[in-house]
CSV table of C-alpha atoms and ligand atoms in Angstrom, one decimal:
chain,number,residue,atom,x,y,z
A,1,MET,CA,10.6,30.4,6.2
A,2,ASN,CA,7.3,31.8,7.6
A,3,LEU,CA,8.0,35.3,9.4
A,4,LEU,CA,4.3,35.8,10.4
A,5,PRO,CA,2.6,33.6,12.9
A,6,GLU,CA,0.2,31.3,11.3
A,7,PRO,CA,-3.3,32.3,12.6
A,8,LEU,CA,-6.2,29.7,13.0
A,9,ILE,CA,-8.8,31.1,10.0
A,10,PHE,CA,-11.3,31.2,12.5
A,11,ASN,CA,-9.3,33.7,14.5
A,12,VAL,CA,-8.6,36.1,12.1
A,13,SER,CA,-12.5,36.7,11.3
A,14,SER,CA,-13.5,40.4,10.9
A,15,PRO,CA,-17.1,41.0,10.8
A,16,GLY,CA,-18.2,42.1,7.3
A,17,ALA,CA,-14.7,40.7,5.6
A,18,GLN,CA,-15.7,39.3,2.3
A,19,GLY,CA,-14.2,37.2,-0.4
A,20,CYS,CA,-16.4,38.2,-3.2
A,21,SER,CA,-18.9,40.8,-3.9
A,22,LEU,CA,-22.0,40.1,-5.7
A,23,PRO,CA,-24.3,42.3,-7.9
A,24,GLU,CA,-27.1,44.3,-6.5
A,25,SER,CA,-30.1,41.7,-6.8
A,26,ASP,CA,-32.5,42.8,-9.6
A,27,VAL,CA,-35.3,40.1,-8.1
A,28,PRO,CA,-37.4,41.1,-5.1
A,29,PRO,CA,-36.3,39.3,-2.0
A,30,SER,CA,-38.3,36.6,-1.0
A,31,PRO,CA,-37.2,35.8,2.1
A,32,LEU,CA,-37.3,31.9,3.8
A,33,PRO,CA,-39.6,31.1,6.4
A,34,GLN,CA,-38.0,32.2,10.1
A,35,ASP,CA,-37.9,28.3,11.3
A,36,LEU,CA,-35.5,27.1,8.3
A,37,THR,CA,-32.7,30.1,8.6
A,38,ARG,CA,-29.9,29.6,10.6
A,39,LYS,CA,-29.5,32.6,13.4
A,40,HIS,CA,-25.8,32.1,13.5
A,41,LEU,CA,-23.5,30.5,10.8
A,42,GLY,CA,-20.2,30.2,12.9
A,43,LEU,CA,-18.1,30.6,9.7
A,44,PRO,CA,-15.0,32.9,9.8
A,45,GLU,CA,-15.3,36.1,7.7
A,46,VAL,CA,-12.2,36.7,5.4
A,47,ASP,CA,-11.2,37.9,2.7
A,48,GLU,CA,-10.0,35.9,-0.6
A,49,LEU,CA,-6.6,36.1,-0.1
A,50,THR,CA,-7.0,35.0,3.4
A,51,VAL,CA,-8.6,31.9,2.2
A,52,VAL,CA,-6.1,31.1,-0.5
A,53,ARG,CA,-2.9,31.2,2.0
A,54,HIS,CA,-4.8,29.2,4.4
A,55,PHE,CA,-5.3,26.1,2.6
A,56,THR,CA,-2.1,26.7,1.0
A,57,ARG,CA,-0.5,26.5,4.2
A,58,LEU,CA,-2.6,23.5,5.4
A,59,SER,CA,-1.5,21.6,2.2
A,60,GLN,CA,2.2,22.3,2.9
A,61,LYS,CA,1.8,20.7,6.0
A,62,ASN,CA,1.0,17.3,3.9
A,63,PHE,CA,4.2,15.3,3.8
A,64,SER,CA,4.3,13.3,0.8
A,65,ILE,CA,6.9,11.2,-1.6
A,66,ASP,CA,7.2,14.6,-3.7
A,67,THR,CA,8.3,16.7,-0.7
A,68,ASN,CA,10.7,14.0,0.8
A,69,PHE,CA,12.1,10.4,1.9
A,70,TYR,CA,9.2,8.4,2.8
A,71,PRO,CA,10.8,4.7,3.7
A,72,LEU,CA,7.4,3.5,5.2
A,73,GLY,CA,8.5,-0.3,5.4
A,74,SER,CA,5.7,-2.9,3.3
A,75,CYS,CA,3.9,0.2,1.7
A,76,THR,CA,6.4,0.7,-1.2
A,77,MET,CA,6.2,4.1,-1.3
A,78,LYS,CA,8.3,4.9,-4.2
A,79,TYR,CA,7.8,7.7,-6.8
A,80,ASN,CA,5.9,7.2,-9.7
A,81,PRO,CA,6.8,8.9,-13.0
A,82,LYS,CA,4.5,11.9,-13.4
A,83,ALA,CA,4.3,10.8,-17.3
A,84,ASN,CA,1.6,7.8,-16.2
A,85,GLU,CA,-0.4,10.7,-14.7
A,86,VAL,CA,-0.6,12.6,-17.7
A,87,ALA,CA,-1.6,8.8,-19.5
A,88,ALA,CA,-4.1,8.5,-16.9
A,89,SER,CA,-5.6,12.0,-17.1
A,90,HIS,CA,-5.8,11.8,-20.8
A,91,SER,CA,-9.6,13.0,-21.6
A,92,GLY,CA,-10.2,9.9,-23.8
A,93,TRP,CA,-9.7,7.4,-20.8
A,94,LYS,CA,-11.1,10.3,-18.1
A,95,SER,CA,-14.6,11.0,-20.1
A,96,LEU,CA,-15.3,7.6,-21.2
A,97,HIS,CA,-18.5,6.5,-19.3
A,98,PRO,CA,-18.7,3.0,-18.1
A,99,LEU,CA,-21.9,1.9,-19.3
A,100,ILE,CA,-20.7,3.1,-23.3
A,101,GLY,CA,-21.0,-0.5,-24.2
A,102,ASP,CA,-18.0,-2.2,-26.4
A,103,ARG,CA,-18.4,-0.8,-29.3
A,104,TYR,CA,-17.4,2.7,-28.5
A,105,SER,CA,-14.7,1.4,-25.6
A,106,GLN,CA,-12.5,-0.8,-27.7
A,107,GLY,CA,-9.3,1.1,-26.5
A,108,ALA,CA,-10.4,1.0,-23.1
A,109,LEU,CA,-10.9,-2.9,-23.3
A,110,GLU,CA,-7.5,-3.4,-25.2
A,111,LEU,CA,-5.8,-1.7,-22.4
A,112,VAL,CA,-7.3,-3.8,-19.6
A,113,PHE,CA,-6.8,-6.9,-21.7
A,114,ARG,CA,-3.3,-6.3,-22.5
A,115,LEU,CA,-2.7,-5.2,-18.9
A,116,GLN,CA,-4.0,-8.7,-17.7
A,117,GLU,CA,-1.7,-10.5,-20.1
A,118,SER,CA,1.3,-8.4,-19.2
A,119,LEU,CA,0.5,-9.1,-15.1
A,120,ALA,CA,-0.3,-12.5,-15.9
A,121,GLU,CA,3.5,-12.7,-17.7
A,122,ILE,CA,5.3,-10.9,-14.9
A,123,GLY,CA,3.8,-13.2,-12.2
A,124,GLY,CA,4.0,-16.4,-14.2
A,125,PHE,CA,0.2,-17.0,-14.0
A,126,SER,CA,-2.5,-17.9,-16.6
A,127,ALA,CA,-5.0,-15.4,-16.1
A,128,VAL,CA,-5.9,-12.0,-14.3
A,129,SER,CA,-9.1,-10.2,-12.6
A,130,LEU,CA,-8.3,-6.5,-12.5
A,131,GLN,CA,-11.6,-5.9,-10.3
A,132,PRO,CA,-10.5,-5.7,-6.7
A,133,ALA,CA,-9.7,-2.2,-5.5
A,134,ALA,CA,-7.2,-2.9,-3.3
A,135,GLY,CA,-4.5,-5.3,-1.5
A,136,ALA,CA,-7.0,-6.7,1.3
A,137,HIS,CA,-9.8,-6.9,-1.5
A,138,GLY,CA,-7.6,-8.7,-3.5
A,139,GLU,CA,-6.8,-11.2,-0.7
A,140,LEU,CA,-10.8,-11.6,-0.2
A,141,ALA,CA,-11.1,-12.3,-3.8
A,142,GLY,CA,-8.4,-14.8,-3.7
A,143,VAL,CA,-10.0,-16.9,-0.8
A,144,LEU,CA,-13.2,-16.9,-1.9
A,145,ILE,CA,-11.7,-18.3,-5.4
A,146,ILE,CA,-10.0,-20.9,-3.4
A,147,ARG,CA,-13.3,-21.8,-1.2
A,148,ASP,CA,-15.3,-21.9,-4.4
A,149,TYR,CA,-12.6,-24.2,-5.9
A,150,LEU,CA,-12.5,-26.7,-3.2
A,151,GLU,CA,-16.5,-26.7,-2.9
A,152,SER,CA,-16.6,-27.4,-6.8
A,153,ILE,CA,-14.3,-30.8,-6.2
A,154,GLY,CA,-15.9,-31.9,-3.0
A,155,GLN,CA,-13.4,-30.5,-0.6
A,156,GLY,CA,-15.9,-27.9,1.0
A,157,GLN,CA,-15.3,-29.2,4.2
A,158,ARG,CA,-11.5,-27.7,4.1
A,159,LYS,CA,-12.3,-24.5,6.4
A,160,THR,CA,-8.5,-23.6,8.1
A,161,MET,CA,-6.4,-21.2,6.3
A,162,LEU,CA,-2.7,-21.0,7.7
A,163,ILE,CA,-1.2,-18.0,8.1
A,164,PRO,CA,2.4,-17.5,9.2
A,165,ASP,CA,2.9,-15.3,12.5
A,166,SER,CA,4.8,-12.4,10.3
A,167,ALA,CA,1.8,-12.0,8.1
A,168,HIS,CA,0.3,-8.4,7.7
A,169,GLY,CA,-3.0,-8.2,9.5
A,170,THR,CA,-4.9,-8.3,6.4
A,171,ASN,CA,-4.6,-11.9,5.7
A,172,PRO,CA,-6.4,-13.2,8.7
A,173,ALA,CA,-9.1,-10.7,8.4
A,174,SER,CA,-9.8,-11.2,4.8
A,175,CYS,CA,-9.7,-15.4,5.5
A,176,THR,CA,-12.7,-14.7,8.4
A,177,MET,CA,-14.6,-12.4,6.1
A,178,ALA,CA,-14.7,-15.5,3.8
A,179,GLY,CA,-15.8,-18.2,6.4
A,180,PHE,CA,-11.9,-19.5,6.8
A,181,ALA,CA,-10.7,-20.4,10.2
A,182,THR,CA,-7.1,-19.4,10.6
A,183,ARG,CA,-4.5,-21.1,12.5
A,184,THR,CA,-1.0,-19.1,12.8
A,185,VAL,CA,2.2,-21.2,11.4
A,186,PRO,CA,5.2,-19.9,13.6
A,187,SER,CA,8.5,-18.6,12.0
A,188,GLY,CA,11.8,-19.9,12.5
A,189,ASN,CA,14.9,-18.9,13.8
A,190,ASP,CA,15.9,-17.6,10.4
A,191,GLY,CA,12.7,-15.9,9.7
A,192,ASN,CA,11.2,-18.0,7.2
A,193,ILE,CA,8.4,-20.2,7.9
A,194,ASP,CA,8.9,-23.5,10.6
A,195,ILE,CA,8.8,-26.1,8.1
A,196,LYS,CA,8.2,-28.7,10.8
A,197,ALA,CA,5.7,-26.9,12.5
A,198,LEU,CA,3.9,-26.7,9.2
A,199,GLU,CA,4.3,-30.0,8.6
A,200,ALA,CA,2.3,-31.1,12.0
A,201,MET,CA,-0.6,-28.4,11.0
A,202,LEU,CA,-1.6,-30.3,7.7
A,203,ASN,CA,-4.6,-32.5,7.9
A,204,ASP,CA,-7.8,-32.8,5.8
A,205,GLU,CA,-9.8,-29.5,7.3
A,206,VAL,CA,-6.7,-27.5,5.9
A,207,ALA,CA,-8.0,-25.1,2.7
A,208,GLY,CA,-4.5,-23.8,2.1
A,209,ILE,CA,-1.7,-21.3,3.3
A,210,MET,CA,-1.1,-17.7,2.7
A,211,VAL,CA,2.3,-16.8,2.3
A,212,THR,CA,3.8,-13.5,1.3
A,213,ASN,CA,7.0,-13.5,-0.1
A,214,PRO,CA,9.7,-11.9,0.6
A,215,ASN,CA,7.6,-12.0,3.5
A,216,THR,CA,7.2,-8.6,6.1
A,217,LEU,CA,10.7,-9.2,7.4
A,218,GLY,CA,12.4,-8.7,3.9
A,219,LEU,CA,13.5,-12.1,3.9
A,220,PHE,CA,12.7,-14.4,0.7
A,221,GLU,CA,11.1,-17.8,1.7
A,222,ARG,CA,13.3,-19.9,0.2
A,223,ASN,CA,11.5,-23.2,1.3
A,224,ILE,CA,8.6,-22.1,-1.5
A,225,ALA,CA,8.5,-24.7,-3.6
A,226,LYS,CA,8.8,-26.8,-0.7
A,227,ILE,CA,6.2,-25.2,1.2
A,228,ALA,CA,3.5,-25.4,-1.8
A,229,LYS,CA,4.5,-29.0,-2.5
A,230,MET,CA,3.4,-29.9,1.2
A,231,ILE,CA,0.1,-27.9,1.0
A,232,HIS,CA,-0.5,-29.4,-2.3
A,233,ASP,CA,-0.1,-32.8,-1.0
A,234,ALA,CA,-2.3,-32.3,1.7
A,235,GLY,CA,-4.9,-31.2,-0.8
A,236,GLY,CA,-4.9,-27.6,-0.2
A,237,LEU,CA,-3.9,-24.4,-2.1
A,238,VAL,CA,-1.2,-21.6,-2.1
A,239,TYR,CA,-2.1,-18.1,-1.6
A,240,GLY,CA,0.4,-15.9,-2.3
A,241,ASP,CA,0.1,-12.2,-0.8
A,242,GLY,CA,1.9,-10.2,-3.8
A,243,ALA,CA,2.2,-6.9,-1.6
A,244,ASN,CA,6.1,-7.2,-2.0
A,245,MET,CA,6.3,-8.1,-5.5
A,246,ASN,CA,8.8,-4.9,-5.9
A,247,ALA,CA,11.4,-7.1,-4.8
A,248,LEU,CA,10.8,-10.0,-7.6
A,249,THR,CA,9.5,-8.2,-11.0
A,250,GLY,CA,11.5,-9.4,-13.8
A,251,VAL,CA,13.5,-11.6,-11.6
A,252,PHE,CA,11.3,-13.9,-10.1
A,253,LYS,CA,7.5,-15.7,-11.1
A,254,PRO,CA,5.7,-16.6,-8.1
A,255,GLY,CA,3.7,-18.6,-10.2
A,256,LYS,CA,6.3,-20.8,-11.5
A,257,SER,CA,6.8,-21.6,-7.5
A,258,GLY,CA,3.7,-23.0,-6.4
A,259,ILE,CA,1.7,-20.3,-5.8
A,260,ASP,CA,-1.9,-20.9,-6.8
A,261,VAL,CA,-3.6,-17.2,-6.5
A,262,MET,CA,-2.2,-13.9,-5.8
A,263,HIS,CA,-2.8,-10.3,-5.6
A,264,PHE,CA,-0.5,-7.6,-6.7
A,265,ASN,CA,-0.8,-4.2,-5.2
A,266,LEU,CA,-0.7,-1.9,-8.3
A,267,HIS,CA,-0.4,1.2,-6.0
A,268,LYS,CA,2.6,0.0,-4.4
A,269,THR,CA,4.6,-1.9,-7.2
A,270,PHE,CA,3.1,0.0,-10.5
A,271,SER,CA,3.0,3.2,-10.1
A,272,THR,CA,-0.2,4.7,-8.6
A,273,PRO,CA,0.6,7.1,-5.7
A,274,HIS,CA,-0.6,6.1,-2.4
A,275,GLY,CA,-1.2,6.6,1.3
A,276,GLY,CA,-3.6,9.0,1.1
A,277,GLY,CA,-7.0,7.0,0.5
A,278,GLY,CA,-6.9,7.0,-3.1
A,279,PRO,CA,-7.9,4.4,-5.6
A,280,GLY,CA,-5.9,1.2,-5.9
A,281,SER,CA,-6.0,-2.1,-7.4
A,282,GLY,CA,-5.5,-5.5,-5.7
A,283,MET,CA,-5.7,-7.3,-9.2
A,284,VAL,CA,-5.9,-11.1,-8.7
A,285,ALA,CA,-3.8,-13.6,-11.0
A,286,VAL,CA,-4.5,-17.5,-10.5
A,287,VAL,CA,-3.0,-20.9,-12.0
A,288,SER,CA,-5.2,-22.2,-15.0
A,289,LYS,CA,-7.4,-24.4,-12.9
A,290,LEU,CA,-8.5,-21.3,-11.1
A,291,ALA,CA,-9.3,-19.2,-14.1
A,292,ASP,CA,-13.3,-19.9,-14.3
A,293,PHE,CA,-13.2,-18.3,-10.5
A,294,LEU,CA,-12.1,-15.2,-11.2
A,295,PRO,CA,-14.3,-12.0,-10.2
A,296,GLY,CA,-15.6,-10.4,-13.1
A,297,PRO,CA,-15.7,-8.9,-15.9
A,298,VAL,CA,-12.5,-9.6,-17.2
A,299,ALA,CA,-11.3,-8.5,-20.8
A,300,VAL,CA,-11.5,-10.8,-23.8
A,301,LYS,CA,-10.2,-10.7,-27.0
A,302,GLN,CA,-12.7,-12.5,-29.7
A,303,GLY,CA,-10.9,-12.2,-32.9
A,304,LYS,CA,-9.8,-8.9,-33.5
A,305,LYS,CA,-12.2,-7.3,-31.0
A,306,PHE,CA,-12.3,-6.8,-27.3
A,307,ALA,CA,-15.3,-7.5,-24.9
A,308,LEU,CA,-15.9,-8.1,-21.5
A,309,ALA,CA,-17.2,-11.5,-19.9
A,310,MET,CA,-17.7,-13.2,-17.0
A,311,PRO,CA,-15.6,-16.4,-16.1
A,312,PRO,CA,-18.1,-19.4,-16.2
A,313,ALA,CA,-17.7,-20.3,-12.5
A,314,SER,CA,-16.9,-16.6,-11.2
A,315,ILE,CA,-17.4,-15.6,-7.4
A,316,GLY,CA,-19.3,-12.5,-8.9
A,317,ARG,CA,-18.2,-8.8,-8.8
A,318,MET,CA,-15.8,-7.4,-6.1
A,319,LYS,CA,-16.6,-3.4,-7.3
A,320,ALA,CA,-18.9,-1.6,-9.6
A,321,PHE,CA,-17.9,-1.6,-13.5
A,322,TYR,CA,-14.3,-2.7,-14.1
A,323,GLY,CA,-12.1,-2.1,-11.3
A,324,ASN,CA,-10.3,1.5,-11.0
A,325,PHE,CA,-9.4,2.2,-14.5
A,326,GLY,CA,-6.9,5.4,-13.7
A,327,VAL,CA,-4.9,2.8,-11.5
A,328,LEU,CA,-4.5,0.4,-14.7
A,329,VAL,CA,-3.6,3.2,-16.7
A,330,ARG,CA,-0.8,4.3,-14.9
A,331,ALA,CA,0.2,0.4,-14.7
A,332,TYR,CA,0.0,-0.2,-18.0
A,333,ALA,CA,2.0,2.7,-19.2
A,334,TYR,CA,4.6,2.1,-16.3
A,335,ILE,CA,5.5,-1.8,-17.6
A,336,ARG,CA,5.2,-0.4,-21.2
A,337,MET,CA,7.8,2.2,-20.3
A,338,LEU,CA,10.1,0.2,-18.4
A,339,GLY,CA,9.9,-3.3,-20.3
A,340,ARG,CA,11.2,-6.4,-19.2
A,341,ASP,CA,15.1,-5.3,-18.3
A,342,GLY,CA,13.4,-1.8,-17.0
A,343,LEU,CA,11.5,-4.1,-14.2
A,344,ARG,CA,14.2,-6.2,-13.4
A,345,ARG,CA,16.0,-3.1,-12.7
A,346,VAL,CA,13.3,-1.9,-10.3
A,347,ALA,CA,13.7,-5.2,-8.3
A,348,GLU,CA,17.3,-4.8,-8.3
A,349,ASN,CA,17.8,-1.6,-7.3
A,350,SER,CA,15.4,-2.1,-4.7
A,351,VAL,CA,17.2,-4.6,-3.1
A,352,LEU,CA,20.4,-3.2,-3.6
A,353,ASN,CA,19.1,0.0,-1.8
A,354,ALA,CA,17.5,-1.7,1.3
A,355,ASN,CA,20.8,-3.8,1.9
A,356,TYR,CA,22.9,-0.4,1.2
A,357,LEU,CA,20.9,1.1,4.3
A,358,ARG,CA,21.0,-2.3,6.5
A,359,ALA,CA,24.7,-2.4,6.0
A,360,LYS,CA,25.0,1.3,7.4
A,361,LEU,CA,22.4,1.2,9.9
A,362,GLU,CA,23.1,-2.5,11.2
A,363,ARG,CA,25.7,-1.8,13.9
A,364,HIS,CA,23.5,1.0,15.6
A,365,TYR,CA,20.0,-0.2,15.1
A,366,PRO,CA,20.5,-4.2,15.4
A,367,LEU,CA,18.7,-6.7,13.4
A,368,LYS,CA,17.0,-9.7,14.7
A,369,TYR,CA,17.5,-11.8,11.4
A,370,LYS,CA,21.2,-10.9,10.9
A,371,LYS,CA,21.2,-11.5,7.2
A,372,ALA,CA,20.9,-10.1,3.7
A,373,CYS,CA,17.4,-8.8,2.6
A,374,MET,CA,15.4,-8.0,0.2
A,375,HIS,CA,13.4,-4.6,-0.5
A,376,GLU,CA,13.5,-4.1,3.0
A,377,PHE,CA,14.5,-4.9,6.5
A,378,VAL,CA,13.4,-4.8,10.3
A,379,ALA,CA,16.0,-3.1,12.9
A,380,MET,CA,15.1,-2.6,16.7
A,381,GLY,CA,14.8,1.0,18.0
A,382,ASN,CA,15.3,0.1,21.3
A,383,ILE,CA,18.9,1.5,21.0
A,384,ALA,CA,19.7,3.0,24.7
A,385,PRO,CA,18.0,3.0,28.3
A,386,GLY,CA,14.6,4.6,27.7
A,387,ILE,CA,14.6,4.9,24.0
A,388,ARG,CA,11.7,3.3,22.2
A,389,THR,CA,11.5,2.7,18.8
A,390,LEU,CA,8.5,5.4,19.0
A,391,ASP,CA,11.3,8.2,19.9
A,392,ILE,CA,13.6,7.3,17.4
A,393,ALA,CA,10.2,7.4,14.5
A,394,LYS,CA,9.1,10.9,15.9
A,395,ARG,CA,12.9,12.5,16.2
A,396,LEU,CA,13.3,11.6,12.6
A,397,ILE,CA,10.0,14.0,11.8
A,398,ASP,CA,12.5,16.7,13.2
A,399,TYR,CA,15.3,15.8,10.5
A,400,GLY,CA,12.6,16.0,7.7
A,401,PHE,CA,11.9,12.1,7.0
A,402,HIS,CA,8.9,10.4,6.8
A,403,PRO,CA,9.2,7.6,10.0
A,404,PRO,CA,9.5,3.9,8.7
A,405,THR,CA,6.7,1.2,9.6
A,406,ILE,CA,7.1,0.9,13.6
A,407,TYR,CA,5.8,-2.1,15.7
A,408,PHE,CA,5.5,-4.5,12.5
A,409,PRO,CA,5.8,-7.2,11.9
A,410,LEU,CA,4.8,-8.4,15.2
A,411,ILE,CA,7.1,-10.6,15.9
A,412,VAL,CA,10.4,-8.5,16.2
A,413,PRO,CA,10.3,-6.1,19.4
A,414,GLU,CA,10.3,-2.7,18.8
A,415,ALA,CA,10.5,-3.5,15.1
A,416,LEU,CA,11.2,-0.6,12.6
A,417,MET,CA,10.8,-1.6,9.0
A,418,ILE,CA,12.6,0.2,6.5
A,419,GLU,CA,11.9,0.2,3.1
A,420,PRO,CA,13.9,2.6,0.7
A,421,THR,CA,12.5,1.8,-2.6
A,422,GLU,CA,14.3,1.9,-5.8
A,423,THR,CA,13.6,5.3,-6.7
A,424,GLU,CA,16.0,7.0,-4.0
A,425,SER,CA,19.4,8.1,-5.2
A,426,LYS,CA,22.5,7.5,-3.2
A,427,ALA,CA,22.6,10.9,-1.8
A,428,VAL,CA,19.2,10.9,-0.4
A,429,LEU,CA,19.9,7.4,1.3
A,430,ASP,CA,23.3,8.9,2.5
A,431,ALA,CA,21.2,11.6,4.1
A,432,PHE,CA,18.9,9.6,5.8
A,433,VAL,CA,21.5,7.5,7.1
A,434,GLU,CA,23.6,10.7,8.5
A,435,ALA,CA,20.0,11.8,10.5
A,436,MET,CA,19.8,8.0,11.8
A,437,LEU,CA,23.1,7.6,12.9
A,438,SER,CA,22.9,11.4,14.8
A,439,ILE,CA,19.8,9.7,16.6
A,440,ALA,CA,21.6,6.6,17.4
A,441,GLN,CA,24.3,9.7,19.3
A,442,GLU,CA,21.5,11.6,20.6
A,443,ALA,CA,19.7,8.5,22.0
A,444,LYS,CA,22.8,7.9,24.3
A,445,THR,CA,23.6,11.7,25.1
A,446,LYS,CA,20.5,13.7,25.0
A,447,PRO,CA,17.8,10.9,25.5
A,448,GLU,CA,15.2,14.0,26.2
A,449,LEU,CA,15.5,15.4,22.8
A,450,LEU,CA,13.8,12.2,21.5
A,451,ASN,CA,11.3,11.5,24.4
A,452,ALA,CA,10.2,14.9,23.5
A,453,ALA,CA,10.1,14.9,19.6
A,454,PRO,CA,8.6,16.1,17.2
A,455,THR,CA,9.1,19.5,18.1
A,456,THR,CA,9.0,20.7,14.8
A,457,THR,CA,5.3,20.0,14.0
A,458,PRO,CA,2.2,22.1,14.8
A,459,VAL,CA,1.2,19.2,17.2
A,460,GLY,CA,3.8,17.0,18.8
A,461,ARG,CA,2.7,13.3,20.2
A,462,LEU,CA,-0.7,12.7,19.7
A,463,ASP,CA,-3.0,10.2,21.3
A,464,GLU,CA,-3.2,7.9,18.3
A,465,VAL,CA,-6.0,5.5,19.5
A,466,ALA,CA,-8.0,8.5,20.5
A,467,ALA,CA,-6.9,9.9,17.3
A,468,ALA,CA,-8.1,6.9,15.2
A,469,ARG,CA,-11.3,6.4,17.5
A,470,CYS,CA,-12.8,9.7,18.1
A,471,PRO,CA,-11.3,12.2,15.7
A,472,VAL,CA,-12.2,15.8,16.3
A,473,LEU,CA,-12.6,16.5,12.4
A,474,CYS,CA,-14.4,20.1,12.8
A,475,TYR,CA,-13.2,23.5,14.7
A,476,ARG,CA,-14.5,23.9,17.7
A,477,PRO,CA,-14.1,27.4,19.3
B,1,PLP,C1,-0.3,-3.5,1.9
B,1,PLP,C2,-0.1,-4.7,2.3
B,1,PLP,C3,-1.5,-5.6,2.3
B,1,PLP,C4,-2.9,-4.6,2.1
B,1,PLP,O1,-3.0,-3.9,0.9
B,1,PLP,P1,-3.8,-2.8,0.8
B,1,PLP,O2,-3.8,-2.3,-0.2
B,1,PLP,O3,-3.2,-1.6,1.9
B,1,PLP,O4,-5.5,-3.6,1.6
B,1,PLP,C5,-1.0,-6.6,2.5
B,1,PLP,N1,-0.2,-7.5,2.6
B,1,PLP,C6,0.9,-7.1,2.7
B,1,PLP,C7,2.5,-7.2,3.1
B,1,PLP,C8,1.1,-5.7,2.7
B,1,PLP,O5,2.1,-4.8,2.7
């Protein structure tokens, strides 16, 4: 507990206070020209310990998976074993120059090659490129592959991509960047793609469909093989958004269900911490007829040696060098550590944990689609008069939990999208349930508590639009 007040470092400035003492100068002073010197620096004058305390205090205000439960739906905020950090920070990897050439980087190339093979196997695909740096970046790579493939077979007039109304916003954005027009496919009453509506949208301008499976409602798209056949028969290709792969590893291979190209988020499923805007990987996997179009370079094996090669009809580079290499090391270490059975248990436990929470909460937080879920589920937060999902989310902060994703997907009013992940214990899940039930009680008896939350943070409710659009990033006295 903090007994002392938390002063802003600027307010404790005292003239002459210093963090270090320099030795007397033994060279003659050489003053800068007057017009180049600053009259007033505006920096606080403080001692070293004050600076250390200031930054340490700031760092403790961060919320992270290493501090508490973080059920942010669709983001797979799971614990990533520290052993993989150790592997990624090995000096042999860390100090390797990206231009060193094949001869001195055989180990790194072998790792890239083996990871390509492992991910192709996990997804049921033929070939993989590890270039893209994020999920959205992988989507862009994937739809560019579709564009170039269609052009190569004389179907360049296909310029429409179909996207379900439950999709992540990055899907239509990636299509637009690749020059496609998008059309929205409605969901049926069961939360899955409305097959009849889809059928009516098919024509010779359709380039393909982007399917997220399980979708952002946490529901498995049972008709995926049928949908893929409809699209293929109509001359299009099927893009799979693999951000939710955590529900499927070792259980289901999307590449065997009719999906032609898919990205995986290594920073969600395969052990790279994320959420702070750090490096990620949205590697793309394809069926054999699309392999020549992959972004490159990719790692290849020639006899006993490994090398880099550009696929013959490559869409080109998505990124400088070979992708975010540290992320690749973590993913490889993670896959080898777990093996096939371990990866299967990841998926099974992520689904079990989500269903445990769903079953405990659904009486208090209603579901729009009342059925078993995959790795996440979407509840609704308008549970009492004058209470919105935003109030529930903010009150959870007072209970020490990171709020779930809110107001997404757009097709569920007052959405609360909860993804516990497989790495949380029953004790943590129970503590979260207890907090949620207690908030549901407060919503009925003391709604003003929720409307005023959070009350335990340095700042309460922000104008989030203004905070994003006009951020104030420096101290203004
Ligand atoms: C996270 C996510 C994306 C985008 O991934 P980024 O790495 O954030 O660009 C796309 N689709 C779905 C369903 C996601 O959850």
